[in-house]
Coordinates of C-alpha atoms and ligand atoms in Angstrom, one line a residue:
X25 CA 64.9 56.5 227.5
X26 CA 62.3 53.8 227.0
X27 CA 62.8 51.5 230.0
X28 CA 61.7 48.5 227.9
X29 CA 65.0 48.7 226.0
X30 CA 67.1 48.4 229.2
X31 CA 69.4 45.4 229.4
X32 CA 71.9 44.4 232.1
X33 CA 75.6 44.3 231.4
X34 CA 76.4 40.5 231.0
X35 CA 80.2 41.1 231.2
X36 CA 79.9 43.0 234.5
X37 CA 77.6 40.3 235.9
X38 CA 80.2 37.7 235.0
X39 CA 83.0 39.7 236.6
X40 CA 81.0 40.0 239.8
X41 CA 80.4 36.3 239.9
X42 CA 84.0 35.5 239.2
X43 CA 85.1 37.9 242.0
X44 CA 82.8 36.2 244.4
X45 CA 84.0 32.7 243.3
X46 CA 87.4 33.6 244.7
X47 CA 86.1 33.7 248.3
X48 CA 86.4 30.1 249.4
X49 CA 87.6 28.9 246.0
X50 CA 88.3 25.1 246.0
X51 CA 90.9 23.4 243.8
X52 CA 88.1 21.5 242.0
X53 CA 86.7 24.8 240.7
X54 CA 83.9 25.2 243.2
X55 CA 83.6 27.2 246.4
X56 CA 83.4 26.3 250.0
X57 CA 81.8 29.3 251.7
X58 CA 80.1 27.9 254.8
X59 CA 77.8 30.2 256.6
X60 CA 79.5 32.5 259.2
X61 CA 83.0 31.3 258.2
X62 CA 85.9 33.7 257.3
X63 CA 85.1 33.1 253.6
X64 CA 81.5 34.1 254.2
X65 CA 82.8 37.3 255.9
X66 CA 85.1 38.2 253.0
X67 CA 82.3 37.8 250.5
X68 CA 79.9 39.8 252.6
X69 CA 82.5 42.6 252.9
X70 CA 82.9 42.7 249.1
X71 CA 79.1 42.7 248.7
X72 CA 78.6 45.6 251.2
X73 CA 81.4 47.6 249.5
X74 CA 79.5 47.2 246.2
X75 CA 76.2 48.2 247.8
X76 CA 77.9 51.4 249.1
X77 CA 79.4 52.2 245.7
X78 CA 75.8 52.3 244.4
X79 CA 74.8 54.7 247.2
X80 CA 72.4 52.2 248.6
X81 CA 71.3 52.4 252.2
X82 CA 72.9 49.4 253.8
X83 CA 71.4 47.8 256.9
X84 CA 72.4 44.6 258.7
X85 CA 69.9 43.0 261.0
X86 CA 70.3 40.8 264.1
X87 CA 70.4 37.6 262.0
X88 CA 73.2 39.0 259.8
X89 CA 70.9 39.6 256.8
X90 CA 72.3 42.3 254.6
X91 CA 69.9 44.7 252.9
X92 CA 70.7 47.4 250.4
X93 CA 67.9 49.9 249.7
X94 CA 67.5 52.1 246.6
X95 CA 65.0 54.9 247.1
X96 CA 62.0 55.4 244.9
X97 CA 59.9 58.4 244.1
X98 CA 57.5 57.5 246.9
X99 CA 59.4 56.0 249.8
X100 CA 56.2 55.5 251.8
X101 CA 55.3 52.6 249.5
X102 CA 56.4 49.1 250.3
X103 CA 59.6 48.3 248.4
X104 CA 60.2 45.5 245.9
X105 CA 62.8 43.0 247.2
X106 CA 65.1 40.5 245.5
X107 CA 67.9 38.4 246.9
X108 CA 69.3 35.0 247.8
X109 CA 72.3 33.8 249.7
X110 CA 76.1 34.2 249.7
X111 CA 76.8 31.0 251.7
X112 CA 77.5 27.7 250.0
X113 CA 77.6 24.0 250.7
X114 CA 80.9 22.3 251.6
X115 CA 82.5 21.8 248.2
X116 CA 79.6 23.6 246.5
X117 CA 79.4 25.5 243.3
X118 CA 79.9 29.0 242.0
X119 CA 76.3 29.8 241.1
X120 CA 74.0 28.5 243.8
X121 CA 72.7 31.4 245.8
X122 CA 75.3 34.0 244.7
X123 CA 73.7 34.3 241.3
X124 CA 70.5 35.5 243.1
X125 CA 72.5 38.2 244.9
X126 CA 74.7 39.3 242.0
X127 CA 71.7 39.3 239.6
X128 CA 69.7 42.0 241.5
X129 CA 73.0 43.9 242.2
X130 CA 73.6 44.0 238.4
X131 CA 69.9 45.1 237.8
X132 CA 70.4 48.0 240.3
X133 CA 73.7 48.9 238.7
X134 CA 71.9 49.1 235.3
X135 CA 69.2 51.3 236.8
X136 CA 71.8 53.5 238.4
X137 CA 73.9 54.1 235.3
X138 CA 70.8 54.8 233.2
X139 CA 69.4 57.1 235.9
X140 CA 66.2 55.2 235.9
X141 CA 63.8 56.2 238.8
X142 CA 61.1 53.9 240.0
X143 CA 58.0 54.7 241.9
X144 CA 58.8 52.3 244.8
X145 CA 62.1 51.6 246.4
X146 CA 63.9 48.5 245.4
X147 CA 65.9 46.5 248.0
X148 CA 68.4 43.7 247.6
X149 CA 69.1 41.1 250.3
X150 CA 71.7 38.5 251.3
X151 CA 70.0 36.0 253.6
X152 CA 72.2 34.4 256.2
X153 CA 72.6 30.6 256.3
X154 CA 70.4 29.5 253.5
X155 CA 72.2 26.2 253.1
X156 CA 71.9 24.8 256.6
X157 CA 74.9 22.5 256.1
X158 CA 77.0 24.0 258.9
X159 CA 74.0 25.0 261.1
X160 CA 70.9 23.0 260.5
X161 CA 68.2 23.6 259.4
X162 CA 68.4 25.7 256.2
X163 CA 66.9 29.1 255.4
X164 CA 66.9 30.1 259.1
X165 CA 67.4 33.8 258.7
X166 CA 64.7 34.4 256.2
X167 CA 62.6 32.1 258.5
X168 CA 63.2 34.4 261.5
X169 CA 62.6 37.5 259.3
X170 CA 59.3 36.2 258.1
X171 CA 58.2 35.3 261.7
X172 CA 58.2 31.5 261.1
X173 CA 61.2 30.7 263.3
X174 CA 62.3 31.8 266.7
X175 CA 65.5 33.9 266.8
X176 CA 66.8 32.5 270.1
X177 CA 66.3 28.9 268.9
X178 CA 68.4 29.7 265.8
X179 CA 71.1 31.6 267.9
X180 CA 71.5 28.4 269.9
X181 CA 72.0 26.0 267.0
X182 CA 75.5 24.6 267.0
X183 CA 77.8 23.3 264.3
X184 CA 79.7 20.0 264.4
X185 CA 82.4 21.5 266.6
X186 CA 79.9 22.9 269.1
X187 CA 80.2 26.5 267.9
X188 CA 77.0 28.5 268.4
X189 CA 75.4 30.3 265.6
X190 CA 75.1 33.6 267.5
X191 CA 78.8 33.5 268.6
X192 CA 79.9 32.9 265.0
X193 CA 77.7 35.8 263.8
X194 CA 79.4 38.1 266.3
X195 CA 82.8 36.7 265.5
X196 CA 82.6 37.6 261.8
X197 CA 81.2 41.1 262.7
X198 CA 77.7 40.6 261.1
X199 CA 75.4 40.7 264.1
X200 CA 73.6 43.9 263.4
X201 CA 71.2 45.7 265.7
X202 CA 68.2 46.1 263.4
X203 CA 65.4 43.7 264.4
X204 CA 65.1 40.7 262.0
X205 CA 61.4 41.5 261.4
X206 CA 59.6 41.6 258.1
X207 CA 58.5 45.0 256.7
X208 CA 55.8 45.2 254.0
X209 CA 57.1 43.9 250.6
X210 CA 55.4 44.7 247.4
X211 CA 56.9 41.7 245.6
X212 CA 59.8 39.3 246.3
X213 CA 61.8 37.8 243.4
X214 CA 64.5 35.2 243.9
X215 CA 66.8 34.5 240.9
X216 CA 68.5 31.1 241.1
X217 CA 70.0 28.2 239.1
X218 CA 67.5 25.4 238.6
X219 CA 69.7 22.8 240.3
X220 CA 68.0 20.1 238.3
X221 CA 68.1 18.8 234.7
X222 CA 64.8 19.9 233.2
X223 CA 65.6 23.2 231.6
X224 CA 68.7 21.9 229.9
X225 CA 66.9 18.7 228.8
X226 CA 64.1 20.7 227.2
X227 CA 66.4 23.3 225.7
X228 CA 64.7 26.2 227.7
X229 CA 66.4 29.3 229.0
X230 CA 64.0 30.6 231.7
X231 CA 62.1 28.5 234.3
X232 CA 59.2 30.0 236.2
X233 CA 58.4 27.7 239.1
X234 CA 54.8 27.6 240.3
X235 CA 56.1 27.0 243.7
X236 CA 58.4 24.9 246.0
X237 CA 57.9 21.3 247.2
X238 CA 57.2 20.7 250.8
X239 CA 60.3 19.7 252.8
X240 CA 60.4 17.5 255.8
X241 CA 63.6 16.7 257.7
X242 CA 64.1 14.0 260.3
X243 CA 67.1 12.9 262.4
X244 CA 67.3 9.3 263.5
X245 CA 69.6 8.1 266.3
X246 CA 70.3 4.4 266.9
X247 CA 71.9 2.7 269.8
X248 CA 73.6 -0.7 269.5
X249 CA 76.1 -2.7 271.5
X250 CA 79.8 -2.3 270.9
X251 CA 82.0 -5.3 271.0
X252 CA 85.1 -6.8 269.4
X253 CA 84.2 -8.1 266.0
X254 CA 86.2 -11.3 266.1
X255 CA 85.1 -13.1 269.2
X256 CA 81.5 -11.9 269.1
X257 CA 79.2 -14.4 267.2
X258 CA 76.9 -13.1 264.6
X259 CA 73.8 -14.1 266.4
X260 CA 72.6 -11.8 269.2
X261 CA 74.5 -8.8 267.9
X262 CA 73.0 -5.3 268.2
X263 CA 74.6 -3.7 265.3
X264 CA 73.4 -0.1 265.0
X265 CA 74.9 0.3 261.5
X266 CA 73.1 -2.7 260.1
X267 CA 69.8 -1.4 261.5
X268 CA 70.5 2.0 259.8
X269 CA 71.4 0.2 256.5
X270 CA 67.9 -1.5 256.4
X271 CA 66.2 1.8 257.2
X272 CA 68.1 3.7 254.6
X273 CA 66.9 1.4 251.9
X274 CA 63.3 1.8 253.2
X275 CA 63.8 5.6 252.7
X276 CA 65.0 5.0 249.1
X277 CA 62.0 2.8 248.3
X278 CA 59.5 5.1 249.9
X279 CA 58.6 7.3 246.9
X280 CA 57.8 4.3 244.7
X281 CA 55.8 2.8 247.5
X282 CA 53.8 6.0 247.8
X283 CA 53.0 6.1 244.1
X284 CA 55.6 8.7 243.0
X285 CA 55.4 12.5 243.1
X286 CA 57.9 12.4 245.9
X287 CA 61.7 12.2 246.6
X288 CA 63.3 10.8 249.7
X289 CA 67.0 10.8 250.6
X290 CA 69.4 9.9 253.4
X291 CA 72.4 12.3 252.8
X292 CA 74.3 12.3 256.0
X293 CA 75.3 9.5 258.4
X294 CA 77.6 9.3 261.4
X295 CA 78.8 6.0 262.7
X296 CA 80.5 5.4 266.0
X297 CA 83.0 4.5 267.0
X298 CA 83.7 4.0 263.3
X299 CA 86.4 1.4 263.7
X300 CA 86.8 -1.7 261.5
X301 CA 87.1 -4.0 264.5
X302 CA 84.3 -2.7 266.7
X303 CA 80.6 -3.4 266.2
X304 CA 78.9 0.0 265.7
X305 CA 77.0 1.1 268.8
X306 CA 75.8 4.5 267.8
X307 CA 74.5 5.8 264.4
X308 CA 72.9 9.0 263.4
X309 CA 71.4 9.7 260.0
X310 CA 69.2 12.2 258.3
X311 CA 66.0 11.8 256.3
X312 CA 64.8 14.3 253.7
X313 CA 61.3 13.9 252.2
X314 CA 59.9 16.3 249.5
X315 CA 56.7 16.5 247.6
X316 CA 54.1 18.9 246.1
X317 CA 51.6 17.1 248.3
X318 CA 52.1 17.8 252.0
X319 CA 49.7 15.0 253.1
X320 CA 51.4 12.4 251.0
X321 CA 54.7 13.3 252.6
X322 CA 53.2 13.0 256.0
X323 CA 51.6 9.6 255.2
X324 CA 55.0 8.5 253.8
X325 CA 56.7 9.5 257.1
X326 CA 54.1 7.6 259.1
X327 CA 54.8 4.5 257.2
X328 CA 58.6 5.0 257.3
X329 CA 58.5 5.6 261.1
X330 CA 56.6 2.4 261.6
X331 CA 59.1 0.4 259.5
X332 CA 62.1 2.0 261.3
X333 CA 60.6 1.2 264.7
X334 CA 60.1 -2.4 263.7
X335 CA 63.6 -2.7 262.4
X336 CA 65.0 -1.2 265.6
X337 CA 63.0 -3.6 267.7
X338 CA 64.0 -6.7 265.7
X339 CA 67.7 -5.8 265.9
X340 CA 67.5 -4.7 269.6
X341 CA 68.8 -1.2 268.7
X342 CA 66.8 1.5 270.6
X343 CA 65.8 4.3 268.3
X344 CA 65.2 8.0 268.9
X345 CA 63.6 10.1 266.2
X346 CA 63.6 13.9 265.9
X347 CA 61.3 15.7 263.6
X348 CA 63.8 18.5 262.8
X349 CA 62.0 20.7 260.3
X350 CA 58.9 21.0 258.2
X351 CA 58.1 23.5 255.5
X352 CA 54.8 23.2 253.7
X353 CA 54.8 23.3 249.9
X354 CA 54.6 26.9 248.7
X355 CA 52.5 27.9 245.7
X356 CA 53.9 31.2 244.4
X357 CA 51.9 34.3 243.5
X358 CA 50.3 33.5 240.1
X359 CA 50.5 37.1 239.0
X360 CA 54.2 37.3 239.5
X361 CA 54.8 33.8 237.9
X362 CA 53.0 35.1 234.9
X363 CA 55.1 38.3 234.9
X364 CA 58.3 36.2 234.8
X365 CA 56.9 34.2 231.8
X366 CA 55.7 37.4 230.1
X367 CA 59.1 39.1 230.5
X368 CA 60.9 36.1 229.2
X369 CA 58.8 36.2 226.1
X370 CA 59.2 39.9 225.6
X371 CA 63.0 39.5 225.8
X372 CA 62.9 36.6 223.3
X373 CA 63.8 33.8 225.7
X374 CA 62.1 30.4 225.8
X375 CA 60.4 29.7 229.1
X376 CA 58.7 26.9 231.0
X377 CA 56.4 26.5 234.0
X378 CA 57.8 24.0 236.5
X379 CA 58.2 23.3 240.2
X380 CA 61.2 23.8 242.5
X381 CA 62.5 20.7 244.1
X382 CA 65.0 22.6 246.1
X383 CA 64.1 24.7 249.1
X384 CA 64.8 28.5 249.0
X385 CA 64.5 31.6 251.1
X386 CA 61.5 32.2 248.7
X387 CA 59.6 29.6 250.7
X388 CA 59.5 31.8 253.8
X389 CA 59.1 35.0 251.8
X390 CA 56.1 33.5 250.1
X391 CA 54.4 33.3 253.5
X392 CA 54.5 37.1 253.9
X393 CA 54.7 38.6 250.4
X394 CA 53.8 37.9 246.8
X395 CA 56.7 35.8 245.6
X396 CA 58.1 34.3 242.5
X397 CA 61.4 32.8 241.3
X398 CA 63.4 32.9 238.1
X399 CA 65.4 29.8 237.1
X400 CA 68.1 29.3 234.6
X401 CA 69.6 26.0 233.4
X402 CA 72.1 24.0 235.4
X403 CA 74.5 22.2 233.1
X404 CA 74.1 18.5 233.5
X405 CA 71.5 19.3 236.1
X406 CA 74.3 19.3 238.7
X407 CA 74.3 21.4 241.9
X408 CA 75.8 21.4 245.4
X409 CA 78.9 20.1 243.7
X410 CA 82.1 21.8 242.5
X411 CA 81.3 21.2 238.8
X412 CA 78.0 23.1 239.2
X413 CA 77.8 25.4 236.1
X414 CA 75.5 27.7 234.1
X415 CA 76.5 29.4 230.8
X416 CA 77.2 33.2 231.1
X417 CA 74.5 33.8 228.4
X418 CA 71.9 32.1 230.6
X419 CA 73.1 34.1 233.7
X420 CA 72.6 37.3 231.6
X421 CA 69.2 36.2 230.4
X422 CA 67.8 35.5 233.8
X423 CA 69.2 38.8 235.1
X424 CA 67.4 40.6 232.3
X425 CA 64.1 38.9 233.2
X426 CA 64.7 39.9 236.8
X427 CA 65.5 43.5 235.8
X428 CA 62.2 43.9 234.1
X429 CA 60.2 42.1 236.8
X430 CA 61.7 44.5 239.3
X431 CA 61.0 47.5 237.1
X432 CA 57.3 46.6 236.6
X433 CA 56.7 45.7 240.3
X434 CA 58.5 48.9 241.4
X435 CA 56.3 51.1 239.2
X436 CA 53.0 49.6 240.4
X437 CA 50.9 52.3 242.1
X438 CA 49.3 51.6 245.5
X439 CA 46.3 49.4 245.0
Ligands
LIG507 ZN1 70.6 28.2 246.9

């Protein structure tokens, strides 16, 4: 048969996504499948079973990354790789991550049932802990695999209950013995929902991001002085929460101050002792800064840091700042981005060049292999929420683009 006429099975893709949505399903129609939780394990077990049904070679590495390899005609050539993540945010949606695992699975099922051979092997991957919401930071397992992060450092990360990453990996039975170490990859494709409003607003089906914004994470800890709220006069208080409040607004104003092309967010805060009649004496909050321009983000942080230190000094609340995580902006491989656009056109889908505001495992993969992503619209631009949604037609369209990108990369001879 002519491989150009191949199409994935949209109904089967939908069934796979619906099956996965049952693991950690929330009453609000989303999923809560935190990394290394029981729900994560259930979804992994299902995924592994599906890989085995396709006769793929399944390997699990020491970070819990799950790979399924489909042989090619020449298995000495580097494989083409595609994947994303099975874990979700707390009260997350049914498409973030999992679409990029079920999409390549559906593409491989299509090749399998049509007995299509490729020159190179094709592999599919589920990266552990993409979200970073239970164990910060995010994308740690692709980071270790790509050589950007230290394995032991990740193993020792703890969740809010003090549970260690490595212990939880062992507990759910997914600490494999294969080293988490990159092998040569011909091309890496990550299929994902856009998680923003642009494709829907423009009425476009396929997004081809030119790359991912840089991402800087900080943790700020403030100390105040606790006291009974009634008898303590307003003057002379050291209220850590008030100091934090001033700083949070500085974060919000930062992008405009820097002239745009940036977003900055405080998304998490802990206040202690969190009692209505005690002046707060300990606050922790997070800062997230993203831009296409790494230098601009660093200059913004310098300004913000100066402001926060001044606020802390004025309010008499000692401040401690941790620079938790930095990923530089990642421009994707231009040849692969063009391939995504060309396949969208050949399949009759509208398409758009854009950037990715969200971080993805593709950031780390981009450091070691030619990388591109395929985006489909998020209804209402909503993601990391239970109402996150994408039409089944768009899910199918993106998987068809992925299928043909995989086929073309997997048939490239050795340069
Ligand atoms: Zn994701």
